[in-house]
Amino acid sequence: MVPLLLVLLLVLLLFGAGFAVKILWWVAIAVLILWLIGFAARPKGGSGRWYRW
């Protein structure tokens, strides 16, 4: 019984980690797209940085 529970726990952990990694990839892609849009749409005058930090 214990090995079966350990295997099920391992499957749940791997499934949860895979789901979290997939969500993190989508977040990273969204941030990259926003950064590229901000880089392309930066103002011509001033320092050229569109962010404040």
PDB file of C-alpha atoms in Angstrom, residues 14-41:
ATOM      1  CA  LEU A  14       5.304  15.877 -11.282  1.00  0.00           C
ATOM      2  CA  PHE A  15       1.931  16.867 -12.724  1.00  0.00           C
ATOM      3  CA  GLY A  16       1.762  19.933 -10.464  1.00  0.00           C
ATOM      4  CA  ALA A  17       5.341  20.946 -11.289  1.00  0.00           C
ATOM      5  CA  GLY A  18       4.708  20.534 -15.002  1.00  0.00           C
ATOM      6  CA  PHE A  19       1.571  22.652 -14.794  1.00  0.00           C
ATOM      7  CA  ALA A  20       3.391  25.369 -12.809  1.00  0.00           C
ATOM      8  CA  VAL A  21       6.304  25.395 -15.266  1.00  0.00           C
ATOM      9  CA  LYS A  22       3.892  25.686 -18.194  1.00  0.00           C
ATOM     10  CA  ILE A  23       2.151  28.654 -16.531  1.00  0.00           C
ATOM     11  CA  LEU A  24       5.533  30.268 -15.826  1.00  0.00           C
ATOM     12  CA  TRP A  25       6.498  29.886 -19.500  1.00  0.00           C
ATOM     13  CA  TRP A  26       3.299  31.683 -20.564  1.00  0.00           C
ATOM     14  CA  VAL A  27       3.978  34.463 -18.036  1.00  0.00           C
ATOM     15  CA  ALA A  28       7.550  34.807 -19.309  1.00  0.00           C
ATOM     16  CA  ILE A  29       6.337  35.030 -22.917  1.00  0.00           C
ATOM     17  CA  ALA A  30       3.763  37.694 -21.973  1.00  0.00           C
ATOM     18  CA  VAL A  31       6.407  39.765 -20.157  1.00  0.00           C
ATOM     19  CA  LEU A  32       8.774  39.450 -23.121  1.00  0.00           C
ATOM     20  CA  ILE A  33       6.057  40.650 -25.513  1.00  0.00           C
ATOM     21  CA  LEU A  34       5.236  43.603 -23.261  1.00  0.00           C
ATOM     22  CA  TRP A  35       8.943  44.484 -23.018  1.00  0.00           C
ATOM     23  CA  LEU A  36       9.346  44.337 -26.789  1.00  0.00           C
ATOM     24  CA  ILE A  37       6.267  46.536 -27.304  1.00  0.00           C
ATOM     25  CA  GLY A  38       7.616  49.030 -24.780  1.00  0.00           C
ATOM     26  CA  PHE A  39      11.045  48.938 -26.404  1.00  0.00           C
ATOM     27  CA  ALA A  40       9.569  49.589 -29.856  1.00  0.00           C
ATOM     28  CA  ALA A  41       7.159  52.298 -28.649  1.00  0.00           C
TER      29      ALA A  41
END
